[in-house]
GROMACS .gro file of C-alpha atoms in nm:
model
  358
    1MET     CA    1  23.984   1.395  -4.273
    2LYS     CA    2  24.346   1.277  -4.300
    3PRO     CA    3  24.606   1.550  -4.374
    4GLU     CA    4  24.848   1.471  -4.656
    5THR     CA    5  25.220   1.461  -4.569
    6ARG     CA    6  25.349   1.619  -4.887
    7LEU     CA    7  25.653   1.847  -4.828
    8ALA     CA    8  25.620   2.199  -4.965
    9THR     CA    9  25.882   2.291  -5.225
   10GLY     CA   10  25.861   2.668  -5.216
   11GLY     CA   11  26.206   2.707  -5.047
   12LYS     CA   12  26.537   2.702  -5.233
   13THR     CA   13  26.767   2.396  -5.234
   14THR     CA   14  27.145   2.414  -5.251
   15LEU     CA   15  27.420   2.157  -5.294
   16GLY     CA   16  27.703   2.217  -5.050
   17LYS     CA   17  28.067   2.125  -5.091
   18THR     CA   18  28.017   1.799  -4.904
   19GLY     CA   19  27.753   1.689  -5.154
   20PHE     CA   20  27.462   1.681  -4.907
   21LEU     CA   21  27.125   1.839  -4.995
   22GLN     CA   22  27.038   2.109  -4.742
   23VAL     CA   23  26.676   2.222  -4.720
   24ASN     CA   24  26.595   2.585  -4.651
   25LYS     CA   25  26.485   2.588  -4.285
   26ILE     CA   26  26.220   2.853  -4.340
   27ALA     CA   27  26.043   2.644  -4.605
   28LEU     CA   28  26.050   2.335  -4.384
   29ALA     CA   29  25.906   2.521  -4.088
   30GLY     CA   30  25.629   2.663  -4.305
   31SER     CA   31  25.534   2.314  -4.423
   32LEU     CA   32  25.508   2.183  -4.070
   33VAL     CA   33  25.287   2.476  -3.963
   34ALA     CA   34  25.055   2.416  -4.259
   35MET     CA   35  25.024   2.048  -4.173
   36ALA     CA   36  24.942   2.128  -3.808
   37ALA     CA   37  24.674   2.378  -3.912
   38LEU     CA   38  24.515   2.125  -4.146
   39ALA     CA   39  24.504   1.860  -3.875
   40ALA     CA   40  24.354   2.109  -3.629
   41GLY     CA   41  24.089   2.200  -3.884
   42CYS     CA   42  23.990   1.836  -3.922
   43ALA     CA   43  23.963   1.791  -3.544
   44GLY     CA   44  23.747   2.106  -3.521
   45SER     CA   45  23.501   1.970  -3.780
   46SER     CA   46  23.461   1.647  -3.585
   47SER     CA   47  23.385   1.835  -3.262
   48THR     CA   48  23.122   2.056  -3.426
   49ALA     CA   49  22.943   1.759  -3.580
   50ALA     CA   50  22.924   1.583  -3.246
   51GLY     CA   51  22.784   1.895  -3.080
   52SER     CA   52  22.508   1.933  -3.339
   53SER     CA   53  22.371   1.589  -3.257
   54GLY     CA   54  22.286   1.706  -2.905
   55THR     CA   55  22.168   2.045  -2.784
   56GLY     CA   56  22.430   2.233  -2.984
   57ASN     CA   57  22.685   2.485  -2.861
   58SER     CA   58  22.560   2.802  -3.028
   59GLY     CA   59  22.400   2.940  -2.711
   60SER     CA   60  22.079   3.008  -2.906
   61PRO     CA   61  21.776   2.790  -2.982
   62ALA     CA   62  21.718   2.970  -3.313
   63GLY     CA   63  21.689   2.730  -3.605
   64LYS     CA   64  21.649   2.421  -3.386
   65THR     CA   65  21.366   2.177  -3.455
   66VAL     CA   66  21.098   2.033  -3.224
   67ASP     CA   67  20.843   1.764  -3.311
   68PHE     CA   68  20.548   1.828  -3.078
   69ILE     CA   69  20.325   1.529  -2.992
   70GLY     CA   70  20.100   1.705  -2.744
   71TYR     CA   71  19.732   1.662  -2.666
   72GLY     CA   72  19.498   1.757  -2.950
   73ASN     CA   73  19.326   2.095  -2.978
   74THR     CA   74  18.983   1.934  -2.945
   75ASN     CA   75  19.059   1.921  -2.571
   76GLN     CA   76  19.004   2.257  -2.396
   77TRP     CA   77  19.308   2.230  -2.171
   78ALA     CA   78  19.529   2.124  -2.461
   79ALA     CA   79  19.411   2.399  -2.693
   80TYR     CA   80  19.531   2.667  -2.454
   81PHE     CA   81  19.853   2.483  -2.364
   82ASN     CA   82  19.940   2.434  -2.732
   83GLY     CA   83  19.883   2.797  -2.819
   84VAL     CA   84  20.107   2.926  -2.540
   85PHE     CA   85  20.377   2.662  -2.590
   86GLU     CA   86  20.409   2.694  -2.968
   87LYS     CA   87  20.397   3.074  -2.962
   88LYS     CA   88  20.690   3.095  -2.721
   89LEU     CA   89  20.903   2.853  -2.922
   90LYS     CA   90  20.829   3.017  -3.255
   91ALA     CA   91  20.911   3.358  -3.107
   92ALA     CA   92  21.260   3.218  -3.039
   93ASP     CA   93  21.283   3.102  -3.404
   94VAL     CA   94  21.243   2.735  -3.310
   95LYS     CA   95  21.079   2.529  -3.583
   96VAL     CA   96  20.782   2.336  -3.441
   97LYS     CA   97  20.617   2.044  -3.619
   98ASP     CA   98  20.265   1.996  -3.482
   99LEU     CA   99  20.179   1.626  -3.433
  100THR     CA  100  19.917   1.676  -3.161
  101THR     CA  101  19.628   1.432  -3.116
  102MET     CA  102  19.379   1.301  -2.861
  103ASP     CA  103  19.398   0.946  -3.001
  104ALA     CA  104  19.648   0.720  -2.823
  105GLY     CA  105  19.715   0.502  -3.129
  106THR     CA  106  19.777   0.804  -3.351
  107ALA     CA  107  20.015   0.943  -3.089
  108VAL     CA  108  20.232   0.631  -3.119
  109GLN     CA  109  20.235   0.660  -3.499
  110ASN     CA  110  20.323   1.029  -3.476
  111PHE     CA  111  20.606   0.950  -3.234
  112ASN     CA  112  20.756   0.700  -3.479
  113GLN     CA  113  20.732   0.963  -3.752
  114ALA     CA  114  20.909   1.210  -3.525
  115ILE     CA  115  21.197   0.966  -3.470
  116ALA     CA  116  21.240   0.941  -3.846
  117ASP     CA  117  21.244   1.323  -3.868
  118LYS     CA  118  21.541   1.333  -3.626
  119PRO     CA  119  21.452   1.673  -3.474
  120ASP     CA  120  21.667   1.836  -3.207
  121LEU     CA  121  21.398   1.743  -2.953
  122ILE     CA  122  21.071   1.549  -2.935
  123VAL     CA  123  20.821   1.699  -2.688
  124THR     CA  124  20.537   1.465  -2.598
  125ALA     CA  125  20.241   1.407  -2.371
  126LEU     CA  126  20.145   1.050  -2.282
  127LEU     CA  127  19.784   0.960  -2.352
  128ASP     CA  128  19.866   0.591  -2.302
  129THR     CA  129  20.174   0.557  -2.083
  130LYS     CA  130  20.257   0.195  -2.164
  131SER     CA  131  20.214   0.217  -2.542
  132MET     CA  132  20.446   0.519  -2.557
  133ALA     CA  133  20.727   0.334  -2.378
  134VAL     CA  134  20.830   0.150  -2.696
  135PRO     CA  135  20.879   0.458  -2.918
  136ILE     CA  136  21.058   0.634  -2.633
  137ALA     CA  137  21.306   0.345  -2.623
  138LYS     CA  138  21.341   0.366  -3.002
  139ALA     CA  139  21.414   0.737  -2.978
  140LYS     CA  140  21.694   0.669  -2.732
  141GLN     CA  141  21.847   0.414  -2.969
  142ALA     CA  142  21.822   0.664  -3.253
  143GLY     CA  143  21.990   0.935  -3.046
  144VAL     CA  144  21.685   1.165  -3.049
  145PRO     CA  145  21.621   1.335  -2.711
  146VAL     CA  146  21.267   1.331  -2.568
  147LEU     CA  147  21.092   1.567  -2.325
  148VAL     CA  148  20.775   1.438  -2.157
  149PHE     CA  149  20.535   1.694  -2.009
  150ASP     CA  150  20.233   1.675  -1.775
  151GLY     CA  151  20.241   1.306  -1.674
  152ARG     CA  152  20.546   1.093  -1.598
  153PRO     CA  153  20.657   0.813  -1.833
  154ASP     CA  154  20.650   0.437  -1.780
  155PRO     CA  155  20.910   0.345  -1.515
  156LYS     CA  156  21.096   0.132  -1.774
  157VAL     CA  157  21.194   0.446  -1.967
  158ASP     CA  158  21.188   0.701  -1.685
  159GLY     CA  159  21.564   0.756  -1.706
  160ASP     CA  160  21.556   0.794  -2.084
  161VAL     CA  161  21.361   1.120  -2.101
  162LEU     CA  162  21.361   1.479  -1.982
  163GLN     CA  163  21.050   1.574  -1.782
  164VAL     CA  164  20.836   1.875  -1.691
  165VAL     CA  165  20.550   1.713  -1.500
  166SER     CA  166  20.252   1.814  -1.291
  167ASP     CA  167  20.236   1.699  -0.930
  168ASN     CA  168  19.945   1.469  -1.003
  169VAL     CA  169  19.951   1.295  -0.666
  170ALA     CA  170  19.908   1.635  -0.500
  171LEU     CA  171  19.619   1.715  -0.734
  172GLY     CA  172  19.441   1.395  -0.636
  173LYS     CA  173  19.496   1.466  -0.268
  174ALA     CA  174  19.355   1.817  -0.311
  175ALA     CA  175  19.037   1.675  -0.464
  176ALA     CA  176  18.991   1.437  -0.171
  177ASP     CA  177  19.056   1.718   0.076
  178ASN     CA  178  18.784   1.924  -0.093
  179ILE     CA  179  18.531   1.641  -0.070
  180ILE     CA  180  18.614   1.560   0.291
  181GLU     CA  181  18.606   1.925   0.392
  182GLY     CA  182  18.283   1.990   0.201
  183LEU     CA  183  18.098   1.692   0.345
  184LYS     CA  184  18.213   1.766   0.699
  185ALA     CA  185  18.094   2.126   0.659
  186GLN     CA  186  17.749   1.983   0.582
  187GLY     CA  187  17.764   1.781   0.901
  188ARG     CA  188  17.790   1.448   0.719
  189ASN     CA  189  17.992   1.169   0.878
  190SER     CA  190  17.926   0.937   0.586
  191GLY     CA  191  17.850   0.963   0.216
  192ASN     CA  192  17.886   0.805  -0.126
  193VAL     CA  193  18.132   0.945  -0.381
  194ILE     CA  194  18.156   0.900  -0.758
  195VAL     CA  195  18.469   0.968  -0.967
  196VAL     CA  196  18.489   1.046  -1.338
  197THR     CA  197  18.857   1.021  -1.433
  198GLY     CA  198  19.078   1.132  -1.715
  199THR     CA  199  19.217   0.866  -1.951
  200ALA     CA  200  19.260   0.561  -1.727
  201SER     CA  201  19.565   0.425  -1.913
  202SER     CA  202  19.766   0.741  -1.839
  203LEU     CA  203  19.986   0.777  -1.532
  204VAL     CA  204  19.845   1.131  -1.502
  205THR     CA  205  19.514   0.971  -1.406
  206GLN     CA  206  19.665   0.685  -1.208
  207ASP     CA  207  19.882   0.917  -1.000
  208ARG     CA  208  19.585   1.141  -0.925
  209MET     CA  209  19.385   0.840  -0.815
  210GLN     CA  210  19.674   0.732  -0.595
  211GLY     CA  211  19.673   1.066  -0.414
  212PHE     CA  212  19.293   1.077  -0.403
  213SER     CA  213  19.247   0.724  -0.268
  214ALA     CA  214  19.517   0.764  -0.003
  215GLU     CA  215  19.357   1.081   0.131
  216MET     CA  216  19.002   0.942   0.116
  217ALA     CA  217  19.122   0.648   0.324
  218THR     CA  218  19.179   0.891   0.613
  219ALA     CA  219  18.800   0.947   0.625
  220PRO     CA  220  18.657   0.594   0.595
  221GLY     CA  221  18.299   0.713   0.639
  222TYR     CA  222  18.305   0.845   0.282
  223LYS     CA  223  18.294   0.563   0.025
  224VAL     CA  224  18.388   0.577  -0.345
  225ILE     CA  225  18.109   0.371  -0.503
  226GLU     CA  226  18.183   0.431  -0.873
  227THR     CA  227  18.497   0.516  -1.074
  228GLN     CA  228  18.461   0.554  -1.450
  229ASP     CA  229  18.690   0.664  -1.732
  230GLY     CA  230  18.582   0.999  -1.879
  231ASN     CA  231  18.884   1.020  -2.113
  232TRP     CA  232  18.921   1.396  -2.047
  233ASP     CA  233  18.600   1.443  -2.246
  234PRO     CA  234  18.336   1.686  -2.111
  235THR     CA  235  18.051   1.534  -2.312
  236LEU     CA  236  18.134   1.182  -2.195
  237SER     CA  237  18.170   1.306  -1.838
  238GLY     CA  238  17.818   1.447  -1.845
  239GLN     CA  239  17.681   1.125  -1.990
  240ILE     CA  240  17.851   0.916  -1.722
  241ALA     CA  241  17.718   1.143  -1.447
  242THR     CA  242  17.365   1.119  -1.587
  243GLN     CA  243  17.385   0.738  -1.588
  244LEU     CA  244  17.525   0.719  -1.235
  245LEU     CA  245  17.264   0.958  -1.096
  246ALA     CA  246  16.991   0.753  -1.260
  247LYS     CA  247  17.142   0.437  -1.108
  248HIS     CA  248  17.194   0.567  -0.755
  249SER     CA  249  16.951   0.865  -0.737
  250CYS     CA  250  17.031   1.206  -0.592
  251ASP     CA  251  17.008   1.071  -0.237
  252GLY     CA  252  17.254   0.792  -0.318
  253ILE     CA  253  17.543   1.023  -0.415
  254GLN     CA  254  17.679   1.293  -0.185
  255ALA     CA  255  17.997   1.395  -0.369
  256ALA     CA  256  18.162   1.378  -0.711
  257TYR     CA  257  18.515   1.422  -0.846
  258GLY     CA  258  18.566   1.520  -1.211
  259MET     CA  259  18.938   1.536  -1.284
  260ALA     CA  260  18.922   1.868  -1.468
  261ASP     CA  261  18.694   2.171  -1.436
  262TYR     CA  262  18.558   2.100  -1.783
  263MET     CA  263  18.462   1.750  -1.661
  264ALA     CA  264  18.320   1.860  -1.324
  265LEU     CA  265  18.091   2.127  -1.472
  266PRO     CA  266  17.902   1.873  -1.688
  267ILE     CA  267  17.857   1.663  -1.372
  268ILE     CA  268  17.697   1.966  -1.207
  269ALA     CA  269  17.475   2.023  -1.510
  270SER     CA  270  17.366   1.658  -1.509
  271ALA     CA  271  17.287   1.675  -1.138
  272LYS     CA  272  17.073   1.984  -1.183
  273GLN     CA  273  16.895   1.824  -1.476
  274ALA     CA  274  16.820   1.522  -1.258
  275GLY     CA  275  16.668   1.750  -0.997
  276CYS     CA  276  16.952   1.718  -0.748
  277THR     CA  277  17.056   2.003  -0.520
  278VAL     CA  278  17.419   2.109  -0.581
  279GLY     CA  279  17.639   2.268  -0.314
  280GLY     CA  280  17.513   2.456  -0.014
  281LYS     CA  281  17.417   2.299   0.318
  282ASN     CA  282  17.296   1.964   0.187
  283GLY     CA  283  17.363   1.948  -0.187
  284LEU     CA  284  17.606   1.746  -0.399
  285ILE     CA  285  17.971   1.836  -0.326
  286VAL     CA  286  18.164   1.854  -0.655
  287THR     CA  287  18.539   1.904  -0.696
  288SER     CA  288  18.793   1.901  -0.978
  289SER     CA  289  19.143   2.002  -1.094
  290ASN     CA  290  19.294   2.173  -1.402
  291CYS     CA  291  19.142   2.509  -1.313
  292PHE     CA  292  18.960   2.715  -1.578
  293LYS     CA  293  18.775   3.046  -1.567
  294ALA     CA  294  18.442   2.862  -1.572
  295GLY     CA  295  18.555   2.661  -1.270
  296ILE     CA  296  18.659   2.973  -1.081
  297ASP     CA  297  18.320   3.128  -1.158
  298ALA     CA  298  18.143   2.811  -1.039
  299ILE     CA  299  18.331   2.822  -0.707
  300LYS     CA  300  18.223   3.184  -0.657
  301GLN     CA  301  17.864   3.081  -0.739
  302GLY     CA  302  17.878   2.796  -0.488
  303THR     CA  303  17.810   2.507  -0.729
  304LEU     CA  304  18.171   2.381  -0.747
  305TYR     CA  305  18.315   2.327  -0.401
  306GLY     CA  306  18.678   2.342  -0.511
  307THR     CA  307  18.940   2.275  -0.774
  308ALA     CA  308  19.320   2.279  -0.797
  309THR     CA  309  19.576   2.437  -1.024
  310GLU     CA  310  19.748   2.253  -1.311
  311ASP     CA  311  19.615   2.525  -1.536
  312PRO     CA  312  19.742   2.494  -1.894
  313GLY     CA  313  19.912   2.834  -1.905
  314THR     CA  314  20.145   2.775  -1.611
  315ILE     CA  315  20.273   2.437  -1.729
  316ALA     CA  316  20.293   2.556  -2.092
  317ASN     CA  317  20.517   2.846  -1.993
  318GLN     CA  318  20.735   2.624  -1.774
  319THR     CA  319  20.765   2.358  -2.047
  320ALA     CA  320  20.852   2.616  -2.314
  321ALA     CA  321  21.115   2.775  -2.088
  322TYR     CA  322  21.269   2.433  -2.029
  323VAL     CA  323  21.281   2.356  -2.402
  324LEU     CA  324  21.450   2.687  -2.483
  325LYS     CA  325  21.713   2.632  -2.213
  326TYR     CA  326  21.779   2.281  -2.338
  327LEU     CA  327  21.809   2.386  -2.701
  328SER     CA  328  22.047   2.663  -2.593
  329GLY     CA  329  22.279   2.405  -2.436
  330GLN     CA  330  22.213   2.513  -2.077
  331ASN     CA  331  22.156   2.156  -1.949
  332PRO     CA  332  21.857   2.214  -1.715
  333PRO     CA  333  21.779   1.944  -1.452
  334ARG     CA  334  21.644   1.630  -1.615
  335LYS     CA  335  21.316   1.658  -1.423
  336GLN     CA  336  21.108   1.954  -1.309
  337THR     CA  337  20.782   1.923  -1.115
  338VAL     CA  338  20.523   2.199  -1.132
  339ARG     CA  339  20.394   2.310  -0.792
  340GLU     CA  340  20.018   2.266  -0.749
  341GLU     CA  341  19.769   2.435  -0.514
  342ARG     CA  342  19.424   2.349  -0.378
  343ILE     CA  343  19.152   2.608  -0.445
  344THR     CA  344  18.824   2.664  -0.259
  345ALA     CA  345  18.600   2.963  -0.188
  346ALA     CA  346  18.841   3.056   0.092
  347ASN     CA  347  19.128   3.138  -0.149
  348VAL     CA  348  18.966   3.155  -0.492
  349ASP     CA  349  19.053   3.522  -0.545
  350GLN     CA  350  19.422   3.441  -0.499
  351TYR     CA  351  19.420   3.205  -0.799
  352ALA     CA  352  19.150   3.365  -1.014
  353ALA     CA  353  19.395   3.537  -1.249
  354GLN     CA  354  19.616   3.230  -1.291
  355CYS     CA  355  19.314   3.009  -1.368
  356SER     CA  356  19.118   3.243  -1.593
  357HIS     CA  357  19.319   3.230  -1.918
  358ALA     CA  358  19.130   2.929  -2.053
   0.00000   0.00000   0.00000
């Protein structure tokens, strides 16, 4: 806005004896004040518009918009996370557009739709880390901020997003520690291990395998003989376990890692169906992560040797709190990592409440 420079004419004019026109000083001063106020008003509008393109300066998240490209509700972990996350945002009067899915291709399409929506924030999980790098870069170009939760983004766009991520390397290490500890407790110096992973194209899975493999390398007598992609799917995990047990027999597998409780429990069911002993002094040692009530119960029953945290409620609450701070203009740290813990029969009661909401 450009203020006009028209002189107000409300003051009187007089013609003195010398013939010069003298302007009433009060009128002139009033005109100058009016012009200054108009210019200040224009500058104020520009500042407000710039603020609204970021987190805003209102101090409240109310009325802000979030496009949510989380995991789909068909996944047990996601269903609980989504419920907690969306409830907390809506309670703060944040408008949430649900674009959740368990299909990696659909997630990319939904992300592109979110960019076109131009919300105050895009919150996304990364089913396929590499394929999501392109829309993340597009969002940066469009000036739309992005928060990634659970697993970290592709290194190419790591600096372009906000993050609330699980410590997936620690979760993988915990799984290996459980297997090593469980097999040693049985008096085994050697043994074969199978792994049924989450979605292999995700850095969530890759980081867990990094931590798992590094820790397993400290006990070279235990060999990982099979690693297969279970895509965070309990039915598929059970099918894979059935096939591997048929291939190697009960005696050919001493331990198994399913990346989530809801993947490990089908492995246990498949082992029992195949006639294998599970747990105890000489049975199959099974471990997992992403603790659930069913996993906690299985540890108490002795069929699941151990699990780890990364329960959906804890990370959902931490992610929602981060989003509300960001939308309130509080500028939280660009990256937060959720602390994870290993769980076995020795400390299961300590984490039972935390892990029993889903």
